[in-house]
mmCIF file of C-alpha atoms in Angstrom:
data_model
loop_
_atom_site.group_PDB
_atom_site.id
_atom_site.type_symbol
_atom_site.label_atom_id
_atom_site.label_comp_id
_atom_site.label_asym_id
_atom_site.label_seq_id
_atom_site.Cartn_x
_atom_site.Cartn_y
_atom_site.Cartn_z
ATOM 1 C CA MET A 574 0.000 0.000 0.000
ATOM 2 C CA ILE A 575 2.883 2.373 0.793
ATOM 3 C CA GLN A 576 4.493 1.470 -2.551
ATOM 4 C CA THR A 577 1.193 2.169 -4.322
ATOM 5 C CA VAL A 578 1.153 5.660 -2.799
ATOM 6 C CA LYS A 579 4.708 6.234 -4.096
ATOM 7 C CA THR A 580 3.677 5.069 -7.568
ATOM 8 C CA TYR A 581 0.599 7.314 -7.392
ATOM 9 C CA PHE A 582 2.806 10.373 -6.782
ATOM 10 C CA GLU A 583 5.267 9.342 -9.511
ATOM 11 C CA CYS A 584 2.500 8.800 -12.083
ATOM 12 C CA PHE A 585 0.659 11.995 -11.153
ATOM 13 C CA ASN A 586 3.792 14.123 -11.324
ATOM 14 C CA SER A 587 4.811 12.683 -14.705
ATOM 15 C CA ALA A 588 1.302 13.241 -16.150
ATOM 16 C CA ASN A 589 0.639 9.501 -16.515
ATOM 17 C CA PRO A 590 -3.108 9.025 -15.913
ATOM 18 C CA ARG A 591 -3.030 5.463 -17.260
ATOM 19 C CA GLY A 592 -0.416 4.540 -14.665
ATOM 20 C CA ILE A 593 -2.673 5.954 -11.950
ATOM 21 C CA ALA A 594 -5.798 4.193 -13.256
ATOM 22 C CA ASP A 595 -3.891 0.881 -13.148
ATOM 23 C CA LEU A 596 -3.619 1.266 -9.364
ATOM 24 C CA PHE A 597 -7.421 1.195 -8.996
ATOM 25 C CA ALA A 598 -9.811 -1.769 -8.870
ATOM 26 C CA LYS A 599 -12.360 -2.122 -11.675
ATOM 27 C CA ASN A 600 -15.298 -0.739 -9.683
ATOM 28 C CA ALA A 601 -13.320 1.792 -7.657
ATOM 29 C CA THR A 602 -14.624 5.241 -6.756
ATOM 30 C CA VAL A 603 -13.002 8.669 -6.464
ATOM 31 C CA GLN A 604 -14.443 11.551 -4.462
ATOM 32 C CA ASP A 605 -12.578 14.874 -4.655
ATOM 33 C CA PRO A 606 -13.330 16.595 -2.380
ATOM 34 C CA TYR A 607 -15.327 14.520 0.141
ATOM 35 C CA GLY A 608 -18.988 15.425 -0.400
ATOM 36 C CA ALA A 609 -18.605 16.004 -4.167
ATOM 37 C CA PRO A 610 -20.244 13.667 -6.723
ATOM 38 C CA VAL A 611 -18.544 10.251 -6.816
ATOM 39 C CA LYS A 612 -16.650 9.154 -9.941
ATOM 40 C CA ALA A 613 -17.264 5.409 -10.274
ATOM 41 C CA GLY A 614 -15.442 2.858 -12.410
ATOM 42 C CA LYS A 615 -12.104 2.790 -14.247
ATOM 43 C CA ASP A 616 -13.265 4.884 -17.229
ATOM 44 C CA ALA A 617 -14.521 7.727 -15.060
ATOM 45 C CA ILE A 618 -11.373 7.560 -12.950
ATOM 46 C CA MET A 619 -9.155 7.629 -16.055
ATOM 47 C CA GLU A 620 -11.042 10.676 -17.347
ATOM 48 C CA TYR A 621 -10.670 12.402 -14.016
ATOM 49 C CA TYR A 622 -6.898 11.873 -13.842
ATOM 50 C CA LYS A 623 -6.461 12.860 -17.498
ATOM 51 C CA GLY A 624 -7.736 16.246 -16.409
ATOM 52 C CA ALA A 625 -6.038 16.383 -13.020
ATOM 53 C CA ALA A 626 -2.556 14.985 -13.686
ATOM 54 C CA LYS A 627 -1.350 17.576 -16.191
ATOM 55 C CA LYS A 628 1.839 19.535 -16.686
ATOM 56 C CA GLY A 629 1.597 22.469 -14.281
ATOM 57 C CA THR A 630 0.043 20.506 -11.407
ATOM 58 C CA GLN A 631 2.368 18.739 -8.969
ATOM 59 C CA LEU A 632 1.682 16.804 -5.772
ATOM 60 C CA VAL A 633 4.128 17.260 -2.882
ATOM 61 C CA GLN A 634 3.771 14.754 -0.035
ATOM 62 C CA LYS A 635 3.806 16.517 3.340
ATOM 63 C CA SER A 636 3.418 13.689 5.858
ATOM 64 C CA PRO A 637 4.464 10.058 6.030
ATOM 65 C CA THR A 638 1.941 7.594 4.625
ATOM 66 C CA VAL A 639 0.064 6.207 7.634
ATOM 67 C CA VAL A 640 -1.513 2.759 7.470
ATOM 68 C CA SER A 641 -4.443 1.170 9.364
ATOM 69 C CA GLN A 642 -6.000 -2.099 8.265
ATOM 70 C CA ASN A 643 -6.874 -1.702 4.559
ATOM 71 C CA ARG A 644 -6.571 2.086 4.550
ATOM 72 C CA VAL A 645 -3.748 4.578 4.046
ATOM 73 C CA ALA A 646 -3.760 8.347 4.474
ATOM 74 C CA PHE A 647 -1.230 11.101 3.831
ATOM 75 C CA ALA A 648 -1.051 14.900 3.784
ATOM 76 C CA MET A 649 0.065 16.651 0.606
ATOM 77 C CA THR A 650 0.138 20.029 -1.070
ATOM 78 C CA VAL A 651 -1.169 20.361 -4.628
ATOM 79 C CA VAL A 652 0.916 23.001 -6.407
ATOM 80 C CA VAL A 653 -1.083 24.436 -9.312
ATOM 81 C CA GLU A 654 0.259 26.741 -12.015
ATOM 82 C CA ALA A 655 -2.005 28.810 -14.206
ATOM 83 C CA MET A 656 -5.361 27.317 -13.247
ATOM 84 C CA ASN A 657 -8.063 28.162 -15.769
ATOM 85 C CA LYS A 658 -11.663 27.040 -16.084
ATOM 86 C CA GLU A 659 -10.861 24.092 -18.350
ATOM 87 C CA LYS A 660 -8.203 22.790 -15.944
ATOM 88 C CA ASN A 661 -10.510 22.663 -12.912
ATOM 89 C CA VAL A 662 -11.535 18.990 -12.684
ATOM 90 C CA THR A 663 -13.268 19.397 -9.310
ATOM 91 C CA ASP A 664 -16.764 20.631 -8.567
ATOM 92 C CA ALA A 665 -15.286 23.286 -6.266
ATOM 93 C CA ASP A 666 -15.155 26.942 -7.293
ATOM 94 C CA LEU A 667 -11.363 27.357 -7.530
ATOM 95 C CA PRO A 668 -9.596 30.676 -8.084
ATOM 96 C CA LEU A 669 -7.699 31.140 -11.356
ATOM 97 C CA GLY A 670 -3.906 31.463 -11.561
ATOM 98 C CA ASN A 671 -1.310 29.916 -9.244
ATOM 99 C CA MET A 672 -2.181 28.352 -5.905
ATOM 100 C CA GLU A 673 -1.317 25.717 -3.337
ATOM 101 C CA ILE A 674 -4.025 23.446 -1.942
ATOM 102 C CA ASP A 675 -3.548 21.520 1.327
ATOM 103 C CA VAL A 676 -5.160 18.095 1.069
ATOM 104 C CA ILE A 677 -5.371 14.840 2.992
ATOM 105 C CA ASP A 678 -6.009 11.819 0.780
ATOM 106 C CA MET A 679 -7.375 8.520 2.022
ATOM 107 C CA PHE A 680 -7.146 5.314 -0.042
ATOM 108 C CA GLU A 681 -8.997 2.088 0.793
ATOM 109 C CA PHE A 682 -7.579 -1.143 -0.683
ATOM 110 C CA ASP A 683 -9.096 -4.483 -1.672
ATOM 111 C CA ASP A 684 -7.483 -7.878 -1.045
ATOM 112 C CA ASP A 685 -5.697 -7.702 -4.412
ATOM 113 C CA GLY A 686 -3.839 -4.552 -3.381
ATOM 114 C CA LYS A 687 -5.890 -2.293 -5.662
ATOM 115 C CA ILE A 688 -7.399 1.028 -4.539
ATOM 116 C CA VAL A 689 -11.201 0.733 -4.166
ATOM 117 C CA THR A 690 -11.938 4.219 -2.812
ATOM 118 C CA MET A 691 -9.964 7.454 -3.002
ATOM 119 C CA THR A 692 -11.295 10.350 -0.951
ATOM 120 C CA ALA A 693 -9.633 13.773 -0.880
ATOM 121 C CA TYR A 694 -10.252 16.114 2.058
ATOM 122 C CA TRP A 695 -9.859 19.870 1.464
ATOM 123 C CA ASP A 696 -11.932 23.019 1.318
ATOM 124 C CA ALA A 697 -11.855 25.566 -1.501
ATOM 125 C CA GLU A 698 -11.967 28.486 0.955
ATOM 126 C CA LEU A 699 -10.034 27.234 3.965
ATOM 127 C CA ASN A 700 -7.243 25.141 2.425
ATOM 128 C CA ILE A 701 -6.095 27.207 -0.591
ATOM 129 C CA ARG A 702 -3.328 29.793 -0.759
ATOM 130 C CA LYS A 703 -2.999 31.939 -3.887
ATOM 131 C CA THR A 704 0.703 32.043 -4.825
ATOM 132 C CA MET B 481 -14.142 22.855 13.496
ATOM 133 C CA ILE B 482 -10.627 24.269 13.001
ATOM 134 C CA GLN B 483 -10.889 25.979 16.421
ATOM 135 C CA THR B 484 -11.976 22.679 17.993
ATOM 136 C CA VAL B 485 -8.838 21.018 16.614
ATOM 137 C CA LYS B 486 -6.731 23.811 18.167
ATOM 138 C CA THR B 487 -8.478 23.324 21.506
ATOM 139 C CA TYR B 488 -7.979 19.560 21.215
ATOM 140 C CA PHE B 489 -4.206 20.035 20.889
ATOM 141 C CA GLU B 490 -4.118 22.573 23.739
ATOM 142 C CA CYS B 491 -6.094 20.314 26.084
ATOM 143 C CA PHE B 492 -4.127 17.191 25.160
ATOM 144 C CA ASN B 493 -0.774 18.901 25.632
ATOM 145 C CA SER B 494 -1.786 20.347 29.008
ATOM 146 C CA ALA B 495 -3.062 16.958 30.236
ATOM 147 C CA ASN B 496 -6.683 18.165 30.408
ATOM 148 C CA PRO B 497 -8.853 15.140 29.517
ATOM 149 C CA ARG B 498 -12.031 16.876 30.735
ATOM 150 C CA GLY B 499 -11.395 19.715 28.277
ATOM 151 C CA ILE B 500 -11.056 17.175 25.477
ATOM 152 C CA ALA B 501 -14.183 15.232 26.496
ATOM 153 C CA ASP B 502 -16.165 18.515 26.384
ATOM 154 C CA LEU B 503 -15.428 18.717 22.639
ATOM 155 C CA PHE B 504 -17.279 15.428 22.019
ATOM 156 C CA ALA B 505 -21.013 14.778 21.605
ATOM 157 C CA LYS B 506 -22.755 12.602 24.194
ATOM 158 C CA ASN B 507 -22.806 9.446 22.070
ATOM 159 C CA ALA B 508 -19.510 10.032 20.298
ATOM 160 C CA THR B 509 -17.048 7.270 19.444
ATOM 161 C CA VAL B 510 -13.258 7.045 19.405
ATOM 162 C CA GLN B 511 -11.288 4.468 17.429
ATOM 163 C CA ASP B 512 -7.498 4.491 17.887
ATOM 164 C CA PRO B 513 -6.199 3.094 15.637
ATOM 165 C CA TYR B 514 -8.785 2.456 12.901
ATOM 166 C CA GLY B 515 -9.787 -1.212 13.226
ATOM 167 C CA ALA B 516 -9.379 -1.303 17.022
ATOM 168 C CA PRO B 517 -12.379 -1.717 19.365
ATOM 169 C CA VAL B 518 -14.539 1.429 19.432
ATOM 170 C CA LYS B 519 -14.822 3.479 22.630
ATOM 171 C CA ALA B 520 -18.418 4.733 22.761
ATOM 172 C CA GLY B 521 -19.910 7.488 24.915
ATOM 173 C CA LYS B 522 -18.517 10.347 26.976
ATOM 174 C CA ASP B 523 -17.461 8.208 29.957
ATOM 175 C CA ALA B 524 -15.410 5.815 27.820
ATOM 176 C CA ILE B 525 -13.886 8.746 25.930
ATOM 177 C CA MET B 526 -13.004 10.525 29.172
ATOM 178 C CA GLU B 527 -11.324 7.349 30.458
ATOM 179 C CA TYR B 528 -9.405 6.976 27.233
ATOM 180 C CA TYR B 529 -8.053 10.540 27.308
ATOM 181 C CA LYS B 530 -7.240 10.292 31.014
ATOM 182 C CA GLY B 531 -4.805 7.574 29.981
ATOM 183 C CA ALA B 532 -3.626 9.142 26.719
ATOM 184 C CA ALA B 533 -3.227 12.844 27.568
ATOM 185 C CA LYS B 534 -0.562 12.517 30.257
ATOM 186 C CA LYS B 535 2.647 14.342 31.055
ATOM 187 C CA GLY B 536 5.266 12.807 28.768
ATOM 188 C CA THR B 537 3.013 12.522 25.716
ATOM 189 C CA GLN B 538 2.757 15.508 23.375
ATOM 190 C CA LEU B 539 0.951 15.989 20.061
ATOM 191 C CA VAL B 540 2.724 18.025 17.373
ATOM 192 C CA GLN B 541 0.552 19.038 14.415
ATOM 193 C CA LYS B 542 2.339 18.350 11.121
ATOM 194 C CA SER B 543 -0.131 19.488 8.467
ATOM 195 C CA PRO B 544 -2.799 22.171 8.209
ATOM 196 C CA THR B 545 -6.266 21.088 9.339
ATOM 197 C CA VAL B 546 -8.169 20.240 6.165
ATOM 198 C CA VAL B 547 -11.952 20.513 6.071
ATOM 199 C CA SER B 548 -14.606 18.787 3.922
ATOM 200 C CA GLN B 549 -18.296 18.952 4.779
ATOM 201 C CA ASN B 550 -18.615 17.854 8.441
ATOM 202 C CA ARG B 551 -15.148 16.291 8.618
ATOM 203 C CA VAL B 552 -11.672 17.533 9.407
ATOM 204 C CA ALA B 553 -8.342 15.725 9.137
ATOM 205 C CA PHE B 554 -4.773 16.583 10.066
ATOM 206 C CA ALA B 555 -1.362 14.899 10.271
ATOM 207 C CA MET B 556 0.475 14.914 13.593
ATOM 208 C CA THR B 557 3.350 13.274 15.406
ATOM 209 C CA VAL B 558 2.768 11.823 18.869
ATOM 210 C CA VAL B 559 5.958 12.297 20.895
ATOM 211 C CA VAL B 560 6.061 9.739 23.699
ATOM 212 C CA GLU B 561 8.531 9.682 26.597
ATOM 213 C CA ALA B 562 9.100 6.607 28.697
ATOM 214 C CA MET B 563 6.246 4.436 27.428
ATOM 215 C CA ASN B 564 5.518 1.556 29.785
ATOM 216 C CA LYS B 565 2.793 -1.074 29.794
ATOM 217 C CA GLU B 566 0.447 0.959 32.002
ATOM 218 C CA LYS B 567 0.753 4.025 29.758
ATOM 219 C CA ASN B 568 -0.260 2.203 26.561
ATOM 220 C CA VAL B 569 -3.960 3.082 26.124
ATOM 221 C CA THR B 570 -4.190 1.522 22.657
ATOM 222 C CA ASP B 571 -4.737 -2.093 21.708
ATOM 223 C CA ALA B 572 -1.548 -1.999 19.635
ATOM 224 C CA ASP B 573 1.632 -3.694 20.816
ATOM 225 C CA LEU B 574 3.802 -0.600 21.340
ATOM 226 C CA PRO B 575 7.523 -0.688 22.141
ATOM 227 C CA LEU B 576 8.613 0.613 25.545
ATOM 228 C CA GLY B 577 10.703 3.764 26.018
ATOM 229 C CA ASN B 578 10.761 6.884 23.838
ATOM 230 C CA MET B 579 9.193 7.033 20.400
ATOM 231 C CA GLU B 580 7.482 9.170 17.796
ATOM 232 C CA ILE B 581 4.297 7.958 16.125
ATOM 233 C CA ASP B 582 3.065 9.440 12.818
ATOM 234 C CA VAL B 583 -0.728 9.665 12.829
ATOM 235 C CA ILE B 584 -3.538 11.133 10.759
ATOM 236 C CA ASP B 585 -6.646 11.930 12.798
ATOM 237 C CA MET B 586 -10.101 12.394 11.323
ATOM 238 C CA PHE B 587 -12.936 14.050 13.279
ATOM 239 C CA GLU B 588 -16.583 14.010 12.190
ATOM 240 C CA PHE B 589 -18.832 16.759 13.626
ATOM 241 C CA ASP B 590 -22.550 17.010 14.368
ATOM 242 C CA ASP B 591 -24.698 20.080 13.701
ATOM 243 C CA ASP B 592 -23.935 21.420 17.199
ATOM 244 C CA GLY B 593 -20.211 21.564 16.425
ATOM 245 C CA LYS B 594 -19.383 18.586 18.651
ATOM 246 C CA ILE B 595 -17.126 15.716 17.567
ATOM 247 C CA VAL B 596 -19.170 12.544 16.919
ATOM 248 C CA THR B 597 -16.381 10.277 15.664
ATOM 249 C CA MET B 598 -12.626 10.429 16.120
ATOM 250 C CA THR B 599 -10.574 7.946 14.097
ATOM 251 C CA ALA B 600 -6.788 7.741 14.293
ATOM 252 C CA TYR B 601 -4.824 6.195 11.398
ATOM 253 C CA TRP B 602 -1.403 4.706 12.178
ATOM 254 C CA ASP B 603 0.357 1.373 12.308
ATOM 255 C CA ALA B 604 2.431 0.085 15.221
ATOM 256 C CA GLU B 605 5.092 -1.318 12.884
ATOM 257 C CA LEU B 606 5.136 1.105 9.966
ATOM 258 C CA ASN B 607 4.548 4.486 11.620
ATOM 259 C CA ILE B 608 6.683 4.381 14.777
ATOM 260 C CA ARG B 609 10.266 5.553 15.244
ATOM 261 C CA LYS B 610 12.072 4.672 18.459
ATOM 262 C CA THR B 611 13.882 7.823 19.649
#
């Protein structure tokens, strides 16, 4: 699970959405942020990461990956350059331009070591710094 | 919710379990770590924090408090001095002596601003450094 988190960061930061999608189970779900509509299934997840994992958006891990049972969690900062309306893959009302977003991600794994749920915790008003 | 997290740290680090218990709803639950038996209700929570929030155990926040809907999460390090068998309030098999434990806590709030669930994510093998 810790290795999967490493691979997730590597794939995201090299704009490799297929590599990320391969980490997920077939019927996995993504919710970003928690409370937003759920993206369900590999195709929806692939589409989501095609939009999210682009040149100009980098994830920087800010805490060790903690593990409990079949779950992992970690703190990170999303460093975004030149956000525009097309780039915003979330349902949140993000500012345009450069920003840093503080996020805690939680992944839940199945018995095959694949991610079955990804939930991102952050708030568009409280956890964003314009840079 | 962010203020409650601040108060939680202040109360924990001044060994004030009553102050912590006041932040929780009447029927709240605590699970530390995720997967361990759940402590339910104010009395059980008070007992738990009487054991946990003692001189020689300090919480150091390591990430901003992130917020989504009625949940908050944050990364922290638990700095423990002179752990012995009586001091271990968790069901995990902790080493004795000094250590640092990397943890991500998640709190869920009710409409009155009280914590209804506290879940701590960490692993006794993967997230502990003897110091």
